Tab-separated table of C-alpha atoms and ligand atoms in Angstrom:
chain	number	residue	atom	x	y	z
I	1	MET	CA	-6.593	209.976	-123.105
I	2	VAL	CA	-10.075	211.085	-124.107
I	3	VAL	CA	-12.791	212.374	-121.761
I	4	VAL	CA	-16.350	211.931	-123.012
I	5	MET	CA	-18.835	214.345	-121.432
I	6	SER	CA	-22.455	213.319	-120.879
I	7	PRO	CA	-25.149	214.927	-123.113
I	8	ASP	CA	-26.366	217.113	-120.224
I	9	ALA	CA	-22.886	218.395	-119.244
I	10	THR	CA	-22.752	222.197	-118.926
I	11	ASP	CA	-20.070	224.583	-120.191
I	12	GLU	CA	-18.956	224.932	-116.554
I	13	ASP	CA	-18.492	221.154	-116.290
I	14	VAL	CA	-16.289	221.210	-119.403
I	15	ALA	CA	-14.313	224.195	-118.123
I	16	HIS	CA	-13.757	222.402	-114.802
I	17	VAL	CA	-12.266	219.346	-116.543
I	18	VAL	CA	-9.986	221.599	-118.611
I	19	GLU	CA	-8.871	223.442	-115.468
I	20	LYS	CA	-8.080	220.171	-113.673
I	21	VAL	CA	-6.040	218.863	-116.616
I	22	GLU	CA	-4.087	222.115	-116.886
I	23	SER	CA	-3.451	222.113	-113.133
I	24	VAL	CA	-1.195	219.048	-113.570
I	25	GLY	CA	0.614	220.482	-116.603
I	26	GLY	CA	-1.536	218.780	-119.268
I	27	GLU	CA	-3.236	220.219	-122.329
I	28	ALA	CA	-6.950	219.766	-123.046
I	29	PHE	CA	-8.472	220.028	-126.515
I	30	VAL	CA	-12.229	220.486	-126.445
I	31	SER	CA	-14.317	219.259	-129.341
I	32	LYS	CA	-18.030	220.103	-129.227
I	33	GLY	CA	-20.400	217.792	-131.105
I	34	VAL	CA	-24.150	218.182	-131.611
I	35	VAL	CA	-24.960	215.886	-128.707
I	36	ARG	CA	-21.732	215.461	-126.781
I	37	THR	CA	-18.468	217.176	-126.055
I	38	ILE	CA	-15.237	215.222	-125.965
I	39	ILE	CA	-11.937	216.436	-124.556
I	40	GLY	CA	-8.584	215.115	-125.813
I	41	LEU	CA	-5.821	215.155	-123.198
I	42	VAL	CA	-2.112	215.431	-123.958
I	43	GLY	CA	0.496	215.021	-121.213
I	44	ASP	CA	1.583	212.662	-118.471
I	45	ILE	CA	-0.994	209.885	-118.232
I	46	GLU	CA	-0.108	208.934	-114.644
I	47	SER	CA	-0.846	212.462	-113.420
I	48	PHE	CA	-4.207	212.344	-115.239
I	49	HIS	CA	-5.031	209.114	-113.368
I	50	HIS	CA	-4.589	210.921	-110.045
I	51	LEU	CA	-7.279	213.415	-111.072
I	52	ASN	CA	-9.986	210.724	-110.936
I	53	LEU	CA	-11.646	212.391	-113.915
I	54	ARG	CA	-14.509	209.895	-113.962
I	55	THR	CA	-15.747	211.306	-110.664
I	56	LEU	CA	-16.118	214.888	-111.998
I	57	LYS	CA	-19.574	216.296	-112.697
I	58	GLY	CA	-20.667	215.889	-116.315
I	59	VAL	CA	-18.043	213.240	-117.188
I	60	ALA	CA	-19.576	210.131	-118.792
I	61	ASP	CA	-16.452	208.152	-119.604
I	62	VAL	CA	-12.662	208.252	-119.833
I	63	HIS	CA	-10.729	206.241	-122.444
I	64	ARG	CA	-7.089	205.460	-122.562
I	65	ILE	CA	-5.585	205.646	-126.067
I	66	SER	CA	-1.933	204.693	-125.515
I	67	ASP	CA	-0.790	201.299	-124.191
I	68	PRO	CA	-0.532	201.022	-120.388
I	69	TYR	CA	2.809	199.226	-120.865
I	70	LYS	CA	5.690	201.230	-122.252
I	71	LEU	CA	9.002	199.351	-122.309
I	72	VAL	CA	7.521	196.273	-123.983
I	73	SER	CA	5.288	198.238	-126.355
I	74	ARG	CA	5.951	198.709	-130.048
I	75	GLN	CA	4.788	202.319	-129.689
I	76	HIS	CA	8.250	203.171	-128.394
I	77	HIS	CA	10.186	200.314	-130.018
I	78	PRO	CA	8.711	199.623	-133.470
I	79	ASP	CA	11.140	196.857	-134.523
I	80	ARG	CA	10.481	193.392	-133.126
I	81	SER	CA	13.245	192.175	-130.800
I	82	THR	CA	15.461	189.112	-130.853
I	83	VAL	CA	16.427	187.536	-127.532
I	84	TRP	CA	19.624	185.443	-127.424
I	85	VAL	CA	19.758	182.431	-125.111
I	86	GLY	CA	22.947	180.648	-124.008
I	87	ARG	CA	26.545	181.341	-123.179
I	88	PRO	CA	28.876	183.067	-125.622
I	89	GLY	CA	29.580	180.759	-128.539
I	90	GLN	CA	26.349	178.751	-128.165
I	91	GLN	CA	23.746	181.531	-128.228
I	92	VAL	CA	20.450	180.681	-129.901
I	93	PRO	CA	18.161	183.466	-131.179
I	94	ILE	CA	14.444	183.767	-130.497
I	95	GLY	CA	12.973	186.456	-132.690
I	96	PRO	CA	11.341	187.509	-135.950
I	97	GLU	CA	13.839	186.036	-138.437
I	98	THR	CA	13.963	182.511	-137.103
I	99	PHE	CA	11.838	179.722	-135.646
I	100	THR	CA	13.195	178.314	-132.396
I	101	PHE	CA	12.455	174.753	-131.361
I	102	ILE	CA	12.739	174.120	-127.626
I	103	ALA	CA	12.119	170.619	-126.271
I	104	GLY	CA	12.805	168.469	-123.243
I	105	PRO	CA	11.128	166.662	-120.393
I	106	CYS	CA	8.400	168.331	-118.387
I	107	ALA	CA	10.362	167.464	-115.236
I	108	VAL	CA	13.940	166.434	-114.555
I	109	GLU	CA	13.598	163.002	-112.945
I	110	SER	CA	17.076	161.471	-113.166
I	111	PRO	CA	20.392	161.997	-114.998
I	112	GLN	CA	19.579	159.137	-117.386
I	113	GLN	CA	16.022	160.283	-118.210
I	114	THR	CA	17.162	163.885	-118.726
I	115	LEU	CA	20.069	162.920	-120.952
I	116	GLU	CA	17.884	160.621	-123.059
I	117	ALA	CA	15.186	163.298	-123.403
I	118	ALA	CA	17.846	165.865	-124.350
I	119	GLN	CA	19.267	163.541	-126.990
I	120	MET	CA	15.765	162.972	-128.390
I	121	ALA	CA	15.214	166.732	-128.453
I	122	LYS	CA	18.537	167.398	-130.122
I	123	SER	CA	18.128	164.742	-132.790
I	124	ALA	CA	14.683	166.146	-133.594
I	125	GLY	CA	16.316	169.541	-134.232
I	126	ALA	CA	15.712	171.332	-130.931
I	127	THR	CA	18.381	173.901	-130.099
I	128	ILE	CA	17.349	174.752	-126.523
I	129	LEU	CA	16.612	172.188	-123.775
I	130	ARG	CA	13.675	172.611	-121.407
I	131	GLY	CA	13.177	170.716	-118.115
I	132	GLY	CA	11.693	171.535	-114.727
I	133	ALA	CA	13.700	171.170	-111.524
I	134	TYR	CA	11.070	173.083	-109.538
I	135	LYS	CA	7.566	171.969	-110.496
I	136	PRO	CA	4.560	174.124	-109.593
I	137	ARG	CA	2.032	171.329	-109.005
I	138	THR	CA	-1.656	171.819	-108.346
I	139	SER	CA	-1.519	169.066	-105.718
I	140	PRO	CA	0.913	169.348	-102.802
I	141	TYR	CA	1.124	165.521	-102.912
I	142	ALA	CA	2.401	165.439	-106.506
I	143	PHE	CA	6.109	165.290	-107.472
I	144	GLN	CA	7.515	168.755	-106.785
I	145	GLY	CA	10.784	168.400	-108.710
I	146	LEU	CA	14.325	167.572	-107.662
I	147	GLY	CA	15.270	171.165	-106.837
I	148	ILE	CA	19.009	171.874	-106.763
I	149	ALA	CA	19.830	168.258	-107.671
I	150	GLY	CA	17.670	168.752	-110.765
I	151	LEU	CA	19.509	171.951	-111.666
I	152	GLU	CA	22.801	170.096	-111.426
I	153	ILE	CA	21.517	167.352	-113.717
I	154	LEU	CA	20.326	169.979	-116.213
I	155	GLY	CA	23.703	171.730	-116.075
I	156	ALA	CA	25.548	168.461	-116.773
I	157	VAL	CA	23.192	167.476	-119.603
I	158	GLY	CA	23.427	170.959	-121.103
I	159	GLU	CA	27.201	170.630	-120.996
I	160	ALA	CA	27.145	167.157	-122.556
I	161	THR	CA	24.770	168.069	-125.387
I	162	GLY	CA	25.791	171.712	-125.949
I	163	LEU	CA	22.169	172.822	-125.549
I	164	PRO	CA	21.315	175.990	-123.594
I	165	ILE	CA	18.858	175.361	-120.749
I	166	VAL	CA	15.521	176.943	-119.899
I	167	THR	CA	14.028	175.977	-116.535
I	168	GLU	CA	11.279	177.279	-114.283
I	169	VAL	CA	11.757	179.216	-111.076
I	170	VAL	CA	8.757	179.266	-108.748
I	171	ASP	CA	10.086	181.166	-105.742
I	172	ALA	CA	11.926	184.502	-105.643
I	173	ARG	CA	14.342	182.989	-103.080
I	174	ASP	CA	15.558	180.451	-105.676
I	175	VAL	CA	16.234	182.913	-108.492
I	176	ALA	CA	19.975	183.219	-107.806
I	177	VAL	CA	20.621	179.464	-107.716
I	178	VAL	CA	18.491	178.820	-110.811
I	179	ALA	CA	20.275	181.638	-112.680
I	180	GLU	CA	23.603	180.028	-111.767
I	181	HIS	CA	22.666	176.792	-113.570
I	182	ALA	CA	20.279	177.918	-116.326
I	183	ASP	CA	20.620	180.068	-119.432
I	184	MET	CA	16.998	181.229	-119.352
I	185	LEU	CA	14.550	181.520	-116.446
I	186	GLN	CA	10.971	180.419	-116.958
I	187	VAL	CA	8.072	181.985	-115.074
I	188	GLY	CA	5.106	179.631	-115.317
I	189	THR	CA	1.431	180.293	-115.815
I	190	ARG	CA	0.690	180.088	-112.087
I	191	ASN	CA	3.249	182.772	-111.281
I	192	MET	CA	2.643	185.231	-114.096
I	193	ALA	CA	1.173	187.700	-111.630
I	194	ASN	CA	3.675	187.031	-108.832
I	195	PHE	CA	5.111	190.524	-109.019
I	196	GLY	CA	7.911	189.933	-106.504
I	197	LEU	CA	9.113	186.961	-108.577
I	198	LEU	CA	8.893	189.018	-111.787
I	199	GLN	CA	11.067	191.713	-110.241
I	200	ALA	CA	13.540	189.117	-108.984
I	201	VAL	CA	13.936	187.506	-112.419
I	202	GLY	CA	14.205	190.998	-113.862
I	203	ASP	CA	17.287	191.500	-111.692
I	204	ALA	CA	18.850	188.098	-112.416
I	205	GLY	CA	20.807	188.961	-115.573
I	206	ARG	CA	19.325	186.113	-117.623
I	207	PRO	CA	16.691	186.071	-120.373
I	208	VAL	CA	13.210	185.216	-119.138
I	209	LEU	CA	10.499	183.016	-120.645
I	210	LEU	CA	7.211	184.432	-119.383
I	211	LYS	CA	4.232	182.142	-119.777
I	212	ARG	CA	0.754	183.578	-120.030
I	213	GLY	CA	-1.360	183.238	-116.896
I	214	MET	CA	-4.109	180.719	-117.621
I	215	THR	CA	-6.760	183.355	-116.865
I	216	ALA	CA	-4.775	186.425	-117.890
I	217	THR	CA	-5.759	188.834	-120.626
I	218	ILE	CA	-3.072	189.781	-123.125
I	219	GLU	CA	-2.844	193.209	-121.527
I	220	GLU	CA	-2.284	191.705	-118.064
I	221	TRP	CA	0.390	189.431	-119.525
I	222	LEU	CA	2.188	192.363	-121.147
I	223	MET	CA	1.966	194.310	-117.895
I	224	ALA	CA	3.672	191.326	-116.205
I	225	ALA	CA	6.424	191.557	-118.844
I	226	GLU	CA	6.663	195.269	-118.081
I	227	TYR	CA	7.536	194.401	-114.448
I	228	ILE	CA	10.579	192.473	-115.708
I	229	ALA	CA	11.507	195.146	-118.257
I	230	GLN	CA	11.265	197.838	-115.616
I	231	ARG	CA	14.164	196.199	-113.759
I	232	GLY	CA	16.312	196.792	-116.832
I	233	ASN	CA	15.841	193.356	-118.396
I	234	LEU	CA	14.328	193.553	-121.873
I	235	ASP	CA	15.329	189.976	-122.727
I	236	VAL	CA	11.828	188.614	-122.250
I	237	VAL	CA	10.180	185.987	-124.451
I	238	LEU	CA	6.427	185.496	-124.096
I	239	CYS	CA	4.882	182.025	-124.245
I	240	GLU	CA	1.239	181.352	-125.115
I	241	ARG	CA	0.357	178.111	-123.293
I	242	GLY	CA	-3.420	178.026	-123.475
I	243	ILE	CA	-6.089	179.671	-121.398
I	244	ARG	CA	-8.974	178.299	-119.350
I	245	THR	CA	-12.259	178.137	-121.177
I	246	PHE	CA	-15.456	176.067	-120.958
I	247	GLU	CA	-14.033	173.483	-123.431
I	248	PRO	CA	-13.019	170.218	-121.693
I	249	SER	CA	-11.561	168.330	-124.725
I	250	THR	CA	-8.193	169.917	-124.160
I	251	ARG	CA	-6.489	170.811	-120.889
I	252	ASN	CA	-6.506	174.478	-121.912
I	253	THR	CA	-7.598	176.263	-125.070
I	254	LEU	CA	-4.668	177.409	-127.192
I	255	ASP	CA	-5.283	181.066	-127.987
I	256	ILE	CA	-3.525	181.059	-131.328
I	257	SER	CA	-4.720	184.593	-132.106
I	258	ALA	CA	-2.645	185.819	-129.156
I	259	VAL	CA	0.433	185.430	-131.372
I	260	PRO	CA	-0.405	188.091	-133.997
I	261	VAL	CA	-2.215	190.218	-131.410
I	262	VAL	CA	0.929	190.344	-129.239
I	263	GLN	CA	3.200	190.887	-132.237
I	264	ALA	CA	1.137	193.890	-133.299
I	265	THR	CA	1.400	195.562	-129.924
I	266	SER	CA	4.686	194.386	-128.348
I	267	HIS	CA	8.206	194.030	-129.733
I	268	LEU	CA	8.922	190.969	-127.542
I	269	PRO	CA	9.259	187.551	-129.205
I	270	ILE	CA	6.413	185.113	-128.618
I	271	ILE	CA	6.492	181.313	-128.734
I	272	VAL	CA	3.799	178.655	-128.258
I	273	ASP	CA	3.619	175.671	-125.868
I	274	PRO	CA	1.288	173.162	-127.560
I	275	SER	CA	2.043	170.497	-124.924
I	276	HIS	CA	0.720	172.402	-121.908
I	277	ALA	CA	-2.016	174.017	-124.012
I	278	SER	CA	-3.547	170.695	-125.023
I	279	GLY	CA	-2.275	168.133	-122.511
I	280	ARG	CA	-2.507	165.594	-125.366
I	281	LYS	CA	0.339	164.248	-127.449
I	282	ASP	CA	-1.887	163.747	-130.524
I	283	LEU	CA	-2.503	167.499	-130.673
I	284	VAL	CA	1.077	168.673	-130.256
I	285	VAL	CA	2.044	168.322	-133.926
I	286	PRO	CA	-1.089	169.978	-135.398
I	287	LEU	CA	-0.860	172.829	-132.903
I	288	SER	CA	2.849	173.264	-133.635
I	289	ARG	CA	2.025	173.528	-137.334
I	290	ALA	CA	-0.571	176.165	-136.458
I	291	ALA	CA	2.027	178.046	-134.389
I	292	ILE	CA	4.455	178.100	-137.322
I	293	ALA	CA	1.730	179.178	-139.766
I	294	VAL	CA	0.495	182.015	-137.554
I	295	GLY	CA	4.010	183.450	-137.294
I	296	ALA	CA	5.118	182.369	-133.810
I	297	ASP	CA	8.822	182.773	-133.066
I	298	GLY	CA	9.123	179.204	-131.789
I	299	VAL	CA	7.574	176.296	-129.900
I	300	ILE	CA	8.391	174.611	-126.600
I	301	VAL	CA	7.424	170.965	-126.435
I	302	ASP	CA	7.554	168.118	-123.890
I	303	VAL	CA	9.465	164.948	-124.831
I	304	HIS	CA	10.156	161.914	-122.637
I	305	PRO	CA	11.988	158.615	-123.303
I	306	THR	CA	9.281	156.641	-121.436
I	307	PRO	CA	6.104	158.732	-121.095
I	308	GLU	CA	4.376	155.861	-119.274
I	309	THR	CA	6.753	156.285	-116.319
I	310	ALA	CA	6.863	160.119	-116.384
I	311	LEU	CA	6.406	161.751	-112.982
I	312	CYS	CA	4.682	164.732	-114.574
I	313	ASP	CA	2.597	165.281	-117.739
I	314	GLY	CA	3.318	161.900	-119.400
I	315	PRO	CA	0.187	162.030	-121.633
I	316	GLN	CA	1.477	165.065	-123.547
I	317	ALA	CA	5.102	163.931	-123.985
I	318	LEU	CA	6.264	163.055	-127.482
I	319	LEU	CA	8.505	160.263	-128.653
I	320	GLY	CA	8.683	158.074	-131.731
I	321	ALA	CA	6.447	158.887	-134.702
I	322	GLU	CA	4.979	162.112	-133.301
I	323	LEU	CA	8.411	163.490	-132.533
I	324	ARG	CA	9.578	162.620	-136.039
I	325	ASP	CA	6.504	164.405	-137.492
I	326	LEU	CA	7.232	167.429	-135.363
I	327	ALA	CA	10.887	167.448	-136.391
I	328	GLN	CA	9.837	167.388	-140.034
I	329	ALA	CA	7.345	170.221	-139.605
I	330	VAL	CA	9.938	172.380	-137.844
I	331	ARG	CA	12.527	171.624	-140.528
I	332	ARG	CA	10.272	172.420	-143.474
I	333	LEU	CA	7.409	174.740	-142.578
I	334	PRO	CA	9.187	177.838	-141.214
I	335	ASP	CA	10.613	178.404	-144.694
I	336	LEU	CA	7.048	178.831	-146.027
I	337	VAL	CA	6.559	181.836	-143.750
I	338	GLY	CA	9.991	183.325	-144.410
I	339	ARG	CA	11.809	181.912	-141.401
I	340	ARG	CA	14.722	179.574	-140.847
I	341	PRO	CA	15.178	177.167	-137.928
I	342	ALA	CA	17.158	178.889	-135.159
I	343	VAL	CA	20.564	177.364	-134.500
I	344	ALA	CA	23.333	178.500	-132.181
I	345	ALA	CA	25.355	181.406	-133.494
I	346	GLY	CA	28.314	179.994	-135.402
I	347	ALA	CA	26.722	176.543	-135.762
I	348	VAL	CA	26.138	175.138	-139.230
I	349	SER	CA	22.435	174.682	-139.980
C	1	PEP	C1	5.968	173.774	-117.704
C	1	PEP	O1	6.319	174.308	-118.772
C	1	PEP	O2	6.609	172.857	-117.179
C	1	PEP	C2	4.749	174.246	-117.031
C	1	PEP	C3	4.446	173.882	-115.784
C	1	PEP	O3	3.993	175.025	-117.815
C	1	PEP	P1	2.777	176.010	-117.428
C	1	PEP	O4	3.324	176.983	-116.430
C	1	PEP	O5	2.450	176.638	-118.746
C	1	PEP	O6	1.666	175.151	-116.903
C	2	MN	MN1	4.280	170.088	-117.442
């Protein structure tokens, strides 16, 4: 932490800051410039916060140098992490060596629709199945998901296809039942700052897919990940899914730069959701290509056997030619950036 004194600060003001810092066991290094004095602090940052240094006479500003998150930061964990998803024998990696393709329906609607979507996903090369049983809808009148019946369908389809399952949990009270049926718990954009839910998924003993809040800064997002990590669960994968901007052509604006920015500061894997970022199926393939090129650790994409009848997000669901284009991009492009498609451990790629 660095304290910047104002140009008219007196020697007494500087001495007072030093005294305060030392009173909580910290060290203060004073550096006098021609116009200003700055003081470098070394010690426990939380105890410095309690000093309210900005309120002291002669203090112009206080800057934090180290990251506010610790467990998810690369400062303490320089190597990027790999998170494994699935039961023993079918675990799929998400991390820096591979490129993981996750696909499935936005919502679980029926056993038939989920199985067909899973088969489409699998034949396109996806190795993890997505699908929502609990849907966080903006309108209370919209389809809210099948709940436990949806989890059971996902479990059966996962069993039938051999694909591990990622599904969203929207309420801390449902974490246990979702963790019983799913291999990975998703926290959606609307719940990124639901700290009770983050703590509950942190305790659930399953990897977590943490989507970026649609109005969250990268730092706020990483602090949300820190809530999960603090419960002892470091198996967190971040998902950039677009942020709200003034641009109406797409549902959200995909912040592609978030990928390298996050990778520079956090060891957690990060994937991209081009479907929820754009809301448009014609943009899913180009944005997936961008995700691969920028070094993302994977993509998560909506597919549906009959998008025209989808109960949720039909306009962004892929099938047919777009899905074939996506499959081809995921098969070929990761190699150009030194990655290989992620398959289950022990499976032949
Ligand atoms: C989803 O993946 O089904 C979803 C609702 O995404 P988001 O939270 O990013 O809107
Ligand atoms: Mn959706």
